[in-house]
Coordinates of C-alpha atoms in Angstrom, one line a residue:
M1 CA 38.3 8.8 59.9
R2 CA 37.4 10.4 56.6
K3 CA 33.4 10.3 56.3
S4 CA 33.1 12.1 52.4
V5 CA 33.4 10.4 48.8
G6 CA 34.6 13.1 47.9
P7 CA 38.6 13.8 45.8
L8 CA 41.2 14.8 48.8
R9 CA 42.9 17.5 48.8
V10 CA 46.9 17.5 48.8
R11 CA 49.0 20.5 48.2
N12 CA 52.5 19.5 46.5
E13 CA 55.6 20.8 48.3
D14 CA 56.0 22.2 44.3
P15 CA 53.5 24.8 43.7
N16 CA 54.3 25.2 40.0
Q17 CA 53.5 21.4 39.6
Q18 CA 50.0 20.0 39.0
T19 CA 49.3 17.1 41.8
R20 CA 46.7 14.8 39.8
G21 CA 45.4 13.1 42.8
G22 CA 46.8 11.1 46.2
K23 CA 47.1 7.7 47.5
R24 CA 45.4 6.6 50.6
S25 CA 47.7 4.5 53.0
S26 CA 45.6 1.1 54.4
S27 CA 44.7 2.2 58.0
G28 CA 42.6 5.0 56.2
S29 CA 44.0 7.7 58.4
N30 CA 46.5 9.5 56.3
V31 CA 46.9 10.1 53.2
R32 CA 50.3 10.5 50.9
S33 CA 50.5 12.6 48.0
S34 CA 53.4 11.5 45.2
S35 CA 56.0 14.3 46.3
G36 CA 55.8 12.4 49.8
S37 CA 54.2 15.0 51.7
R38 CA 51.5 13.7 54.7
L39 CA 48.2 15.0 55.3
S40 CA 46.6 14.6 58.6
V41 CA 42.9 14.1 59.3
N42 CA 42.4 14.4 63.3
N43 CA 39.2 16.2 64.0
R44 CA 38.6 16.9 60.4
Q45 CA 36.3 15.7 57.2
S46 CA 36.9 15.9 53.8
T47 CA 36.5 19.4 51.9
G48 CA 35.8 18.0 48.3
R49 CA 38.5 17.8 46.2
V50 CA 42.2 18.0 45.8
S51 CA 44.3 21.6 45.8
T52 CA 47.0 22.0 44.0
G53 CA 48.0 25.4 44.3
G54 CA 45.0 27.5 44.0
R55 CA 43.7 25.6 41.2
Q56 CA 41.6 22.2 41.5
S57 CA 41.9 18.9 40.5
G58 CA 39.1 18.0 37.6
I59 CA 40.6 13.9 38.8
P60 CA 38.4 12.5 41.2
T61 CA 39.8 9.7 43.9
H62 CA 39.0 6.7 44.7
V63 CA 38.3 6.0 48.6
H64 CA 38.5 2.8 50.0
R65 CA 35.8 1.5 52.1
P66 CA 36.1 -1.4 55.0
S67 CA 34.4 -5.0 53.6
T68 CA 31.0 -5.1 55.6
G69 CA 30.6 -9.2 54.3
R70 CA 28.6 -8.1 51.2
P71 CA 28.7 -7.7 47.1
S72 CA 30.2 -3.9 46.1
V73 CA 27.0 -2.8 44.2
G74 CA 29.4 -0.5 41.8
R75 CA 29.3 -1.0 37.6
P76 CA 31.5 -3.5 36.8
S77 CA 34.5 -2.3 34.2
Y78 CA 35.1 -3.2 30.8
G79 CA 38.6 -4.3 30.8
G80 CA 40.2 -3.1 34.1
Q81 CA 40.9 -6.1 37.4
G82 CA 39.7 -5.8 40.5
T83 CA 35.9 -5.3 41.7
G84 CA 34.0 -2.5 43.7
A85 CA 35.3 0.9 43.4
S86 CA 37.8 0.1 41.7
H87 CA 36.1 -1.3 38.7
K88 CA 33.7 2.3 38.3
F89 CA 37.4 3.2 37.4
G90 CA 38.3 1.0 35.4
S91 CA 42.3 0.7 37.2
N92 CA 43.7 -1.7 38.9
T93 CA 43.0 -1.3 43.5
K94 CA 46.1 -0.3 44.1
N95 CA 46.3 3.2 42.7
M96 CA 42.4 3.6 42.8
G97 CA 42.4 5.1 39.6
I98 CA 44.5 8.5 40.1
P99 CA 47.5 7.8 38.4
S100 CA 50.4 9.0 40.3
Y101 CA 54.0 11.2 39.6
G102 CA 55.4 8.4 37.8
Q103 CA 52.6 8.0 35.9
L104 CA 52.6 11.8 35.2
N105 CA 56.2 11.4 34.1
K106 CA 55.6 8.6 32.2
R107 CA 57.8 6.0 34.6
H108 CA 55.7 2.8 34.2
S109 CA 56.4 0.0 36.4
S110 CA 56.5 -3.4 35.5
I111 CA 54.3 -4.2 39.0
G112 CA 50.8 -4.0 39.4
G113 CA 48.2 -3.3 36.6
R114 CA 50.0 -0.1 34.6
G115 CA 52.7 -1.8 34.5
R116 CA 51.3 -4.3 31.8
T117 CA 52.6 -4.6 28.7
T118 CA 49.9 -6.0 26.7
V119 CA 47.2 -3.8 25.0
P120 CA 43.1 -4.6 26.2
K121 CA 41.3 -5.9 24.8
E122 CA 37.6 -4.8 23.9
C123 CA 35.4 -6.7 25.2
R124 CA 31.8 -5.0 24.8
P125 CA 30.0 -6.1 21.5
I126 CA 30.4 -1.8 20.3
S127 CA 29.9 -3.3 16.5
D128 CA 26.5 -4.1 17.1
K129 CA 24.1 -2.4 15.5
S130 CA 21.1 -3.0 18.4
Y131 CA 24.5 -2.1 21.0
Q132 CA 24.5 1.2 19.5
Q133 CA 21.2 1.8 19.1
R134 CA 20.8 1.2 23.3
S135 CA 24.2 3.7 23.9
I136 CA 23.0 6.4 22.0
R137 CA 19.4 6.0 23.9
K138 CA 21.0 6.3 27.6
L139 CA 22.6 8.8 25.9
C140 CA 20.4 11.3 24.7
E141 CA 18.4 10.6 28.4
F142 CA 20.9 11.7 29.8
L143 CA 21.6 14.8 27.9
V144 CA 18.4 15.8 28.0
E145 CA 17.5 15.1 32.0
N146 CA 20.7 16.9 32.5
G147 CA 19.8 20.0 30.4
Y148 CA 22.1 19.5 27.2
P149 CA 22.1 22.7 26.2
C150 CA 21.8 22.9 22.5
S151 CA 19.5 20.3 20.7
I152 CA 19.9 16.7 20.3
S153 CA 18.2 13.7 18.7
H154 CA 18.5 9.8 17.8
K155 CA 19.4 10.8 14.0
V156 CA 21.8 13.2 15.2
L157 CA 23.8 10.9 17.0
Q158 CA 24.0 7.8 14.5
S159 CA 27.4 9.7 13.3
P160 CA 27.9 13.3 15.0
P161 CA 30.5 15.9 13.8
N162 CA 33.4 16.4 15.6
K163 CA 32.3 19.9 17.0
E164 CA 28.8 17.7 18.5
Y165 CA 31.1 15.2 20.2
Y166 CA 33.2 17.6 21.7
K167 CA 30.5 19.9 22.9
M168 CA 29.0 16.4 24.6
F169 CA 32.4 15.2 26.1
E170 CA 32.5 18.8 27.5
F171 CA 29.2 18.6 28.7
I172 CA 29.5 15.3 30.6
Y173 CA 32.6 15.9 32.4
S174 CA 31.4 19.2 33.7
F175 CA 30.1 17.4 36.2
L176 CA 33.7 15.9 37.2
V177 CA 35.4 19.3 36.6
P178 CA 32.5 22.8 36.7
G179 CA 33.6 25.3 34.4
I180 CA 36.2 23.1 31.9
K181 CA 36.9 24.6 28.7
I182 CA 38.5 22.6 26.0
T183 CA 40.6 24.6 23.6
K184 CA 42.5 21.4 22.1
P185 CA 40.0 18.9 21.9
D186 CA 41.8 16.3 19.9
E187 CA 44.5 16.1 22.2
E188 CA 43.0 16.9 25.8
I189 CA 40.3 14.3 25.3
P190 CA 42.2 11.6 24.7
R191 CA 44.9 12.2 27.5
I192 CA 41.2 13.0 30.0
F193 CA 40.1 9.3 29.2
K194 CA 43.9 7.7 30.2
L195 CA 44.1 9.8 33.2
L196 CA 40.8 8.8 34.3
G197 CA 41.4 5.4 33.8
Y198 CA 40.0 4.2 30.8
P199 CA 40.9 0.6 29.6
V200 CA 40.5 1.4 25.7
T201 CA 43.3 3.7 24.6
I202 CA 42.0 6.8 22.4
T203 CA 44.3 7.3 19.6
K204 CA 44.2 11.5 18.4
S205 CA 43.4 10.4 14.8
A206 CA 40.4 9.1 16.0
M207 CA 39.4 12.3 16.9
Y208 CA 39.5 14.2 13.2
T209 CA 36.9 11.4 12.0
V210 CA 34.4 11.0 15.4
G211 CA 31.7 10.4 12.9
S212 CA 33.1 7.6 10.9
L213 CA 32.1 4.2 10.7
H214 CA 35.2 2.5 12.3
T215 CA 35.8 5.5 14.9
W216 CA 31.9 6.5 15.9
P217 CA 31.7 2.9 17.9
G218 CA 34.7 3.1 20.3
L219 CA 34.2 7.0 20.9
L220 CA 30.9 6.1 21.6
A221 CA 31.1 3.2 24.0
A222 CA 34.2 6.0 25.4
L223 CA 31.1 8.4 26.0
I224 CA 28.8 5.5 27.8
W225 CA 31.7 4.8 30.0
L226 CA 32.4 8.8 31.2
Q227 CA 28.5 9.0 31.7
E228 CA 28.4 5.7 33.7
L229 CA 31.5 7.1 35.3
V230 CA 29.3 10.7 36.5
I231 CA 25.9 9.0 37.3
S232 CA 28.2 6.6 39.7
I233 CA 29.9 9.7 41.2
Q234 CA 27.3 11.4 42.2
E235 CA 25.2 8.6 43.3
L236 CA 28.7 8.6 45.8
E237 CA 28.3 11.8 46.8
S238 CA 24.8 12.1 46.7
G239 CA 25.0 10.4 51.0
D240 CA 23.3 7.0 49.8
D241 CA 23.6 4.7 52.3
N242 CA 22.8 1.7 50.3
Y243 CA 26.2 1.6 48.9
L244 CA 27.8 1.6 52.2
F245 CA 26.1 -0.7 54.7
T246 CA 23.4 -3.6 53.8
P247 CA 20.1 -2.2 54.4
D248 CA 17.7 -3.9 57.1
D249 CA 14.5 -5.7 56.8
D250 CA 12.9 -2.2 58.2
F251 CA 12.2 0.8 56.4
D252 CA 12.5 2.7 59.4
S253 CA 15.4 1.0 61.4
V254 CA 18.9 2.4 61.4
P255 CA 21.1 -0.6 60.1
E256 CA 23.7 -2.4 62.5
D257 CA 26.5 -2.0 60.2
K258 CA 25.8 1.9 60.0
M259 CA 25.6 1.8 64.0
L260 CA 28.8 0.4 64.2
Y261 CA 30.3 2.3 62.0
L262 CA 28.9 5.1 63.8
Y263 CA 30.5 4.3 67.2
V264 CA 33.9 3.0 65.6
E265 CA 33.5 6.9 64.2
K266 CA 33.0 9.0 67.3
T267 CA 35.6 7.0 69.7
Y268 CA 37.6 7.6 67.0
K269 CA 37.2 11.1 67.0
A270 CA 37.4 11.3 70.9
Y271 CA 40.5 9.2 70.6
L272 CA 41.9 11.6 68.7
S273 CA 41.0 14.3 70.6
G274 CA 42.5 13.1 73.8
E275 CA 40.0 10.9 75.9
D276 CA 40.4 8.0 76.8
E277 CA 37.1 6.5 78.4
F278 CA 34.1 5.9 76.0
D279 CA 31.5 4.4 78.3
S280 CA 28.7 7.3 77.1
Y281 CA 29.5 5.8 73.3
D282 CA 28.8 2.1 74.8
H283 CA 25.8 2.9 76.9
A284 CA 24.7 4.7 73.7
L285 CA 25.6 1.8 71.2
S286 CA 23.6 -0.9 74.0
Q287 CA 20.6 2.1 73.5
A288 CA 20.2 1.6 69.8
I289 CA 20.5 -2.3 69.6
K290 CA 17.9 -2.1 72.5
A291 CA 15.9 0.3 70.5
K292 CA 16.2 -1.5 67.3
Y293 CA 16.1 -5.6 68.2
C294 CA 13.7 -4.4 71.6
G295 CA 11.1 -3.1 70.0
G296 CA 12.2 0.7 71.8
S297 CA 10.3 -0.5 75.2
S298 CA 11.1 2.2 77.9
S299 CA 11.4 -0.5 80.4
G300 CA 14.9 -1.4 80.7
D301 CA 14.5 -4.9 81.9
P302 CA 14.5 -7.1 79.0
L303 CA 13.0 -10.2 80.6
A304 CA 9.7 -8.4 81.4
D305 CA 9.4 -7.6 78.2
I306 CA 9.9 -11.2 76.7
N307 CA 7.2 -12.0 79.3
R308 CA 5.1 -9.7 78.5
L309 CA 5.1 -10.3 74.4
Q310 CA 4.8 -14.5 75.1
Q311 CA 1.2 -13.6 76.3
E312 CA 0.5 -11.5 74.5
L313 CA 1.4 -14.3 71.6
E314 CA -0.9 -16.8 73.5
L315 CA -4.1 -14.2 74.0
L316 CA -3.5 -14.1 70.0
E317 CA -3.5 -17.5 69.8
Q318 CA -6.3 -17.9 71.5
D319 CA -8.6 -16.0 69.3
S320 CA -7.7 -18.3 66.0
D321 CA -11.3 -17.0 64.8
L322 CA -10.3 -13.7 64.0
L323 CA -7.8 -14.1 61.2
P324 CA -11.0 -15.3 59.4
K325 CA -13.3 -13.2 60.5
L326 CA -11.0 -10.2 59.7
K327 CA -10.5 -11.9 56.0
E328 CA -13.8 -11.7 55.5
Q329 CA -14.1 -8.1 56.8
K330 CA -11.3 -7.6 54.2
A331 CA -13.2 -9.0 51.2
V332 CA -16.4 -7.0 51.7
I333 CA -14.5 -4.1 52.2
E334 CA -12.3 -5.2 49.1
S335 CA -16.2 -5.8 47.3
D336 CA -17.6 -2.4 48.1
V337 CA -14.3 -0.7 47.9
H338 CA -14.8 -2.0 43.5
R339 CA -18.2 -1.2 43.8
F340 CA -17.8 1.9 44.6
T341 CA -15.1 2.6 42.5
D342 CA -17.2 1.4 39.5
Y343 CA -19.8 3.9 41.2
L344 CA -17.6 7.0 41.6
N345 CA -16.2 6.5 37.7
K346 CA -20.1 5.7 36.0
L347 CA -20.8 8.9 38.2
E348 CA -18.2 10.7 36.6
S349 CA -19.2 9.4 33.2
H350 CA -22.8 10.8 34.1
T351 CA -21.5 14.2 35.2
K352 CA -19.1 14.7 32.3
T353 CA -22.2 13.7 30.3
Q354 CA -24.5 16.5 32.5
L355 CA -21.6 18.8 32.4
H356 CA -21.8 18.8 28.0
Q357 CA -25.7 18.7 28.0
L358 CA -25.2 21.8 31.0
K359 CA -23.3 23.6 28.1
E360 CA -25.3 22.6 25.0
E361 CA -28.1 24.2 26.9
D362 CA -26.5 27.1 28.1
E363 CA -25.7 27.9 23.9
E364 CA -28.7 27.4 23.0
V365 CA -30.3 29.2 25.7
S366 CA -27.8 32.2 24.6
S367 CA -29.2 31.7 21.3
L368 CA -32.8 31.8 22.2
N369 CA -32.1 34.9 24.2
V370 CA -30.6 36.8 21.2
K371 CA -33.5 36.0 18.7
L372 CA -35.7 37.2 21.8
E373 CA -34.3 40.8 22.1
S374 CA -33.6 40.8 18.2
L375 CA -37.5 40.1 18.3
S376 CA -38.5 42.4 21.1
Q377 CA -37.0 45.2 19.2
K378 CA -38.4 44.8 15.9
Y379 CA -42.2 44.3 18.5
E380 CA -41.2 47.8 19.4
N381 CA -40.3 49.1 16.2
M382 CA -43.6 47.7 14.9
Q383 CA -45.2 49.6 18.0
V384 CA -44.2 53.1 17.1
I385 CA -45.1 52.6 13.1
C386 CA -48.5 51.3 14.7
E387 CA -49.0 54.5 16.9
N388 CA -47.5 56.7 14.5
Q389 CA -49.6 55.8 11.8
A390 CA -53.5 56.7 11.4
L391 CA -55.6 54.4 10.3
T392 CA -59.1 53.8 11.4
Q393 CA -60.8 50.6 12.5
A394 CA -62.0 49.5 9.4
D395 CA -58.8 49.7 7.7
I396 CA -57.3 47.3 10.0
Q397 CA -59.7 44.8 9.4
R398 CA -59.5 45.4 6.0
I399 CA -55.3 45.1 6.2
N400 CA -56.2 41.9 8.6
Q401 CA -58.2 40.6 6.3
M402 CA -55.9 40.8 3.6
R403 CA -53.3 39.7 5.5
K404 CA -55.5 36.3 5.9
D405 CA -56.1 35.6 2.1
L406 CA -52.5 36.3 1.1
Q407 CA -51.7 33.5 3.7
N408 CA -54.1 31.0 2.5
Q409 CA -53.0 31.7 -1.0
I410 CA -49.2 31.2 0.7
D411 CA -50.5 27.7 1.9
C412 CA -52.3 26.7 -1.1
R413 CA -49.1 27.5 -3.5
E414 CA -47.3 25.3 -0.6
K415 CA -49.1 22.5 -0.6
E416 CA -48.8 22.8 -4.8
K417 CA -45.1 22.9 -4.5
E418 CA -45.0 20.0 -2.2
S419 CA -47.1 17.7 -4.9
L420 CA -44.9 19.3 -7.5
D421 CA -41.8 17.9 -5.8
K422 CA -42.6 14.6 -4.8
E423 CA -43.5 13.7 -8.5
M424 CA -40.4 15.9 -9.5
W425 CA -38.7 13.5 -7.2
K426 CA -40.7 10.6 -8.6
I427 CA -39.9 11.3 -12.5
E428 CA -36.1 11.7 -11.6
T429 CA -36.2 8.9 -9.8
D430 CA -37.8 6.9 -12.8
V431 CA -35.5 9.0 -15.2
A432 CA -32.5 7.6 -13.1
K433 CA -34.0 4.1 -13.3
S434 CA -34.4 4.2 -17.3
R435 CA -31.0 5.8 -17.1
E436 CA -29.4 2.5 -15.2
K437 CA -31.0 0.7 -17.2
I438 CA -29.4 2.0 -20.6
E439 CA -26.1 2.7 -19.6
G440 CA -26.3 -1.4 -18.8
I441 CA -27.5 -1.3 -23.0
S442 CA -24.3 0.5 -23.7
R443 CA -22.4 -1.4 -21.4
E444 CA -23.9 -4.4 -22.6
Y445 CA -23.4 -2.6 -26.4
N446 CA -19.5 -1.7 -26.2
S447 CA -18.3 -4.9 -24.5
L448 CA -19.9 -6.3 -27.8
A449 CA -18.1 -4.0 -30.1
H450 CA -15.6 -4.4 -28.6
T451 CA -15.4 -8.1 -28.9
L452 CA -16.5 -7.6 -32.9
K453 CA -13.2 -5.0 -32.9
L454 CA -15.2 -2.2 -33.7
I455 CA -14.1 0.2 -30.9
P456 CA -11.9 2.0 -30.6
S457 CA -11.9 4.1 -33.9
T458 CA -8.7 2.5 -34.3
A459 CA -9.7 -1.7 -34.4
E460 CA -9.5 -3.8 -37.6
N461 CA -13.7 -3.5 -38.3
A462 CA -13.9 0.1 -37.0
Q463 CA -12.8 1.7 -40.3
G464 CA -11.8 5.0 -38.8
L465 CA -15.6 5.3 -37.2
D466 CA -16.3 5.6 -33.7
Y467 CA -18.8 2.8 -32.3
E468 CA -18.5 3.7 -28.8
M469 CA -22.2 4.6 -27.1
K470 CA -21.5 7.3 -25.0
T471 CA -24.5 7.8 -22.3
S472 CA -23.7 11.5 -20.9
H473 CA -26.8 14.5 -20.1
Q474 CA -25.4 16.4 -23.9
S475 CA -26.1 13.2 -26.3
T476 CA -29.0 11.1 -25.9
M477 CA -29.9 7.6 -27.3
K478 CA -31.4 8.9 -30.6
D479 CA -28.0 10.9 -31.8
D480 CA -25.9 7.7 -31.3
M481 CA -28.5 5.7 -33.4
E482 CA -28.6 8.7 -36.5
N483 CA -24.2 8.8 -35.8
M484 CA -24.1 4.2 -35.9
K485 CA -27.1 3.4 -37.4
V486 CA -25.6 3.4 -41.6
S487 CA -22.7 1.8 -40.3
L488 CA -23.4 -0.9 -38.5
T489 CA -26.3 -1.7 -40.9
Q490 CA -23.3 -2.1 -43.4
F491 CA -21.0 -3.6 -40.5
K492 CA -24.5 -6.2 -40.3
K493 CA -24.7 -6.3 -43.9
K494 CA -20.2 -7.4 -44.3
C495 CA -20.5 -10.1 -40.8
S496 CA -24.1 -11.8 -42.4
A497 CA -22.4 -11.9 -45.8
A498 CA -18.8 -13.9 -44.4
V499 CA -21.2 -15.8 -41.8
R500 CA -23.3 -16.8 -45.0
R501 CA -19.8 -17.7 -47.1
K502 CA -18.1 -19.2 -43.9
E503 CA -21.1 -21.9 -43.6
T504 CA -20.5 -22.6 -47.1
E505 CA -17.1 -23.3 -46.4
K506 CA -18.0 -25.2 -43.0
L507 CA -20.5 -27.4 -44.9
N508 CA -18.0 -27.8 -47.6
Q509 CA -15.2 -28.5 -45.0
Q510 CA -17.7 -31.2 -42.5
S511 CA -18.2 -33.1 -46.3
T512 CA -14.6 -33.5 -47.2
L513 CA -14.2 -34.4 -43.1
E514 CA -17.0 -36.9 -43.9
M515 CA -15.4 -38.6 -46.7
I516 CA -12.0 -38.9 -45.4
R517 CA -13.6 -40.6 -41.6
E518 CA -15.3 -42.8 -44.6
T519 CA -12.3 -43.6 -45.5
K520 CA -10.1 -43.8 -42.5
N521 CA -13.0 -45.8 -42.0
E522 CA -12.4 -48.4 -44.7
A523 CA -9.1 -48.1 -44.7
I524 CA -9.2 -48.9 -40.6
E525 CA -11.8 -52.4 -41.8
E526 CA -8.9 -53.5 -44.4
N527 CA -6.4 -53.3 -42.2
N528 CA -8.5 -55.5 -39.6
A529 CA -8.8 -57.5 -42.6
I530 CA -5.7 -58.2 -43.0
E531 CA -4.5 -58.4 -39.3
K532 CA -7.0 -61.0 -39.2
K533 CA -5.5 -62.8 -42.5
L534 CA -1.8 -62.6 -40.8
K535 CA -3.6 -64.8 -37.9
Q536 CA -4.8 -67.1 -39.5
K537 CA -1.3 -66.8 -41.5
E538 CA 1.0 -67.3 -38.7
E539 CA -1.4 -70.0 -37.3
E540 CA -1.2 -72.2 -40.7
L541 CA 2.3 -71.8 -40.3
D542 CA 1.9 -72.4 -36.3
G543 CA 0.5 -75.8 -38.2
L544 CA 2.8 -76.4 -41.0
K545 CA 5.8 -76.1 -38.2
K546 CA 4.0 -78.9 -35.9
M547 CA 3.5 -80.7 -38.9
N548 CA 7.0 -80.8 -39.5
H549 CA 8.2 -81.7 -36.0
R550 CA 5.6 -84.3 -36.5
E551 CA 6.7 -86.0 -39.3
I552 CA 10.5 -85.1 -37.9
Q553 CA 9.8 -87.3 -34.7
M554 CA 8.6 -90.4 -37.0
I555 CA 11.1 -89.7 -39.3
Q556 CA 13.6 -90.0 -36.2
E557 CA 11.5 -93.0 -34.8
E558 CA 11.2 -94.8 -38.0
I559 CA 15.2 -94.8 -37.9
E560 CA 15.2 -95.8 -35.0
S561 CA 13.7 -99.1 -35.7
E562 CA 15.2 -99.0 -38.6
Q563 CA 18.3 -99.3 -36.4
N564 CA 17.0 -101.8 -34.4
I565 CA 16.2 -103.9 -37.1
I566 CA 19.6 -103.8 -38.8
L567 CA 20.9 -104.9 -35.3
E568 CA 19.0 -107.5 -35.3
L569 CA 20.0 -108.5 -39.2
Q570 CA 23.2 -107.8 -37.8
K571 CA 22.9 -110.6 -35.1
L572 CA 21.6 -112.9 -37.8
S573 CA 24.5 -111.9 -40.2
L574 CA 25.8 -115.4 -39.9
L575 CA 22.7 -116.9 -42.4
G576 CA 22.6 -113.7 -45.2
N577 CA 25.3 -111.5 -44.7
Q578 CA 25.2 -110.0 -48.2
E579 CA 21.5 -110.0 -48.8
A580 CA 22.0 -107.8 -45.1
L581 CA 24.2 -105.7 -46.6
K582 CA 22.2 -104.9 -50.0
D583 CA 18.7 -104.1 -47.9
L584 CA 20.7 -102.4 -45.3
R585 CA 22.6 -99.7 -48.0
E586 CA 18.9 -100.1 -49.5
T587 CA 17.1 -98.6 -46.5
Q588 CA 20.1 -95.7 -45.8
K589 CA 19.7 -94.8 -49.1
N590 CA 15.8 -94.6 -48.7
C591 CA 15.9 -93.1 -45.5
E592 CA 19.0 -90.1 -46.9
E593 CA 16.6 -89.7 -50.1
R594 CA 13.6 -89.0 -47.9
Y595 CA 16.2 -86.8 -45.5
V596 CA 16.5 -84.9 -48.4
A597 CA 13.4 -83.7 -49.6
L598 CA 11.4 -82.8 -46.2
D599 CA 13.9 -80.6 -46.1
K600 CA 13.5 -78.8 -49.0
M601 CA 10.0 -79.2 -48.4
E602 CA 11.1 -77.2 -45.0
R603 CA 13.6 -75.0 -46.6
I604 CA 10.3 -73.8 -49.1
S605 CA 7.8 -73.9 -46.3
I606 CA 10.0 -71.8 -44.6
N607 CA 11.1 -69.1 -47.2
N608 CA 7.4 -69.3 -48.3
L609 CA 6.3 -67.6 -44.6
N610 CA 9.0 -65.2 -44.5
V611 CA 8.3 -63.5 -48.0
L612 CA 4.6 -63.5 -46.3
V613 CA 5.5 -62.4 -43.1
E614 CA 7.6 -59.4 -45.4
N615 CA 4.2 -58.6 -47.3
I616 CA 2.2 -58.3 -44.6
V617 CA 4.6 -56.1 -43.0
Q618 CA 5.3 -53.9 -45.4
H619 CA 1.4 -53.5 -46.2
K620 CA 0.6 -53.0 -42.5
T621 CA 3.5 -49.9 -43.0
T622 CA 1.6 -48.6 -45.4
Q623 CA -1.5 -48.7 -44.2
Q624 CA -0.5 -47.0 -40.6
F625 CA 0.7 -44.3 -43.0
Q626 CA -2.0 -44.2 -44.7
L627 CA -4.2 -43.2 -41.1
E628 CA -1.2 -41.3 -40.0
N629 CA -1.6 -38.9 -43.1
Y630 CA -5.6 -39.0 -42.7
T631 CA -5.6 -38.3 -38.8
E632 CA -2.9 -35.0 -39.8
L633 CA -5.4 -33.6 -42.9
S634 CA -8.4 -33.7 -40.3
R635 CA -7.1 -32.2 -37.2
E636 CA -5.8 -29.2 -39.6
I637 CA -9.9 -29.7 -41.4
H638 CA -10.7 -29.3 -37.3
K639 CA -8.5 -26.5 -36.4
K640 CA -9.9 -24.8 -39.5
L641 CA -13.3 -24.8 -38.8
E642 CA -12.4 -24.1 -35.3
N643 CA -10.8 -20.2 -36.9
D644 CA -13.1 -19.6 -39.3
Y645 CA -15.7 -20.5 -36.4
K646 CA -13.9 -17.3 -34.3
D647 CA -14.0 -15.7 -37.5
I648 CA -17.7 -15.4 -37.6
C649 CA -18.5 -15.1 -34.1

């Protein structure tokens, strides 16, 4: 039974030809190389790597583990087929990612994953910027954590040069093959990726343009794949049982899968060594299972343990008030812990402040000590001078009196200085206030000068003079007044003359405007009178139309009556046909003559009405045209007045 997960050591029959890997049989007991040699694993463990004539192969093999009823924890491959360890190495489960002898000789079989003719597609979003940034971050963290000798940064990994990529690949690959030196990276790196089972083809031309936009995402993804492969192998070689056995709920107990695995391993070793009975191993397994599930009790009777546990359970159920009490105690303890933590935090802050104050006081004490030493030295010097000098008591009193007088004079001078300082401060405040007022006046003056086009000197009304009032320490208001008073008086005279002229023009324009308004009002009144006349004529026309209509109706009624009379006369034609015919003709003539006269009167009235309407319309159009002219003229005058007023202002 092979325990290590490291690569196998297989000696090939031909020492000159390097064997890239082995193939493990389905029983897990024997390993065959590509040339057919058999390696026995009886009574020994694997030594770690495949030996090829004194050299170590840099290609790790994959170990097929028996299923333990749980999913594999390996990383998924990118384009490979299968699960578990085959996902990590990107190949099918038949050869476990190890190239066989036929693969090295470029002989591809049509059976299995290596015999496929289709090129695997890249399923990772390598062109996505966010994916590239995450990959760069992972790669940078891996290189920094594992002690990459060269300096590396995110900016360099955005588009690294060829040499930097070769160094990073050699550094990561050295975890699989320690001490590897790649002499021709443009040829060896694609070949190594192919031998490791990387599903995507890396061309030789991509090695010449590593940092370009179309090749760097694929090469970055290949480096991330190699990094994950190294991390997976390191985790497997670290002997972590979580990859092999189902983790148990108890943190300090051995999983049952591991117990069975160790039992099978020990019995198989004993079987290979020639033993036929395994009672001791069975007894050890039963003791381990009892210790796991029975709590490690020393008594061999499990029924007694069960009875004892039932009695303990009944006692615990009887004591029903224990849990609330414990909860209350827990709450009290938690509150005490919280209060103590707050108190400790306050104590820490208080100690920090006290330490800071202590440091400050120490510094003050040290400075005072230095001053004390200097004063003591001065006192000693003065004492020596006093002892050495030959002065009488009267001289000393006289000197002390002079010192007191001088001290009094100094005090008086200091009081005078303080009073003078106060007066100076008041004067300075008054000066500052007056200066602020002056600056406000100067700002108002400058703004008015800007509006009057006096500032700057190149303005329209400046005439080459600088009218700007400047408040500075060098110039005073008197200087500005003397410089600008003459020019301002002249400008004021000009402005007053222009204002008078504009006012006279304004009065003239207002008088003309009033005249235009009067004419406009007269025209409006005439227009209203004409409209009234037009309405009267229209009413007269309507009356004439109604009268004509009534006359026509009366004539029609008369015609109808005449026709009735004719009918009556026709009935009486037998009595006087000739007289009736004469009367009829006369009446018809009279009717026709009267009808013709009425038609003439109607035509004449219609013609008169049309002429009257045309005259009224013409008069109305002329009045409207005159009104429009007057309104335009009044607008122009109003605009002129506004412009003149603006110029004056």
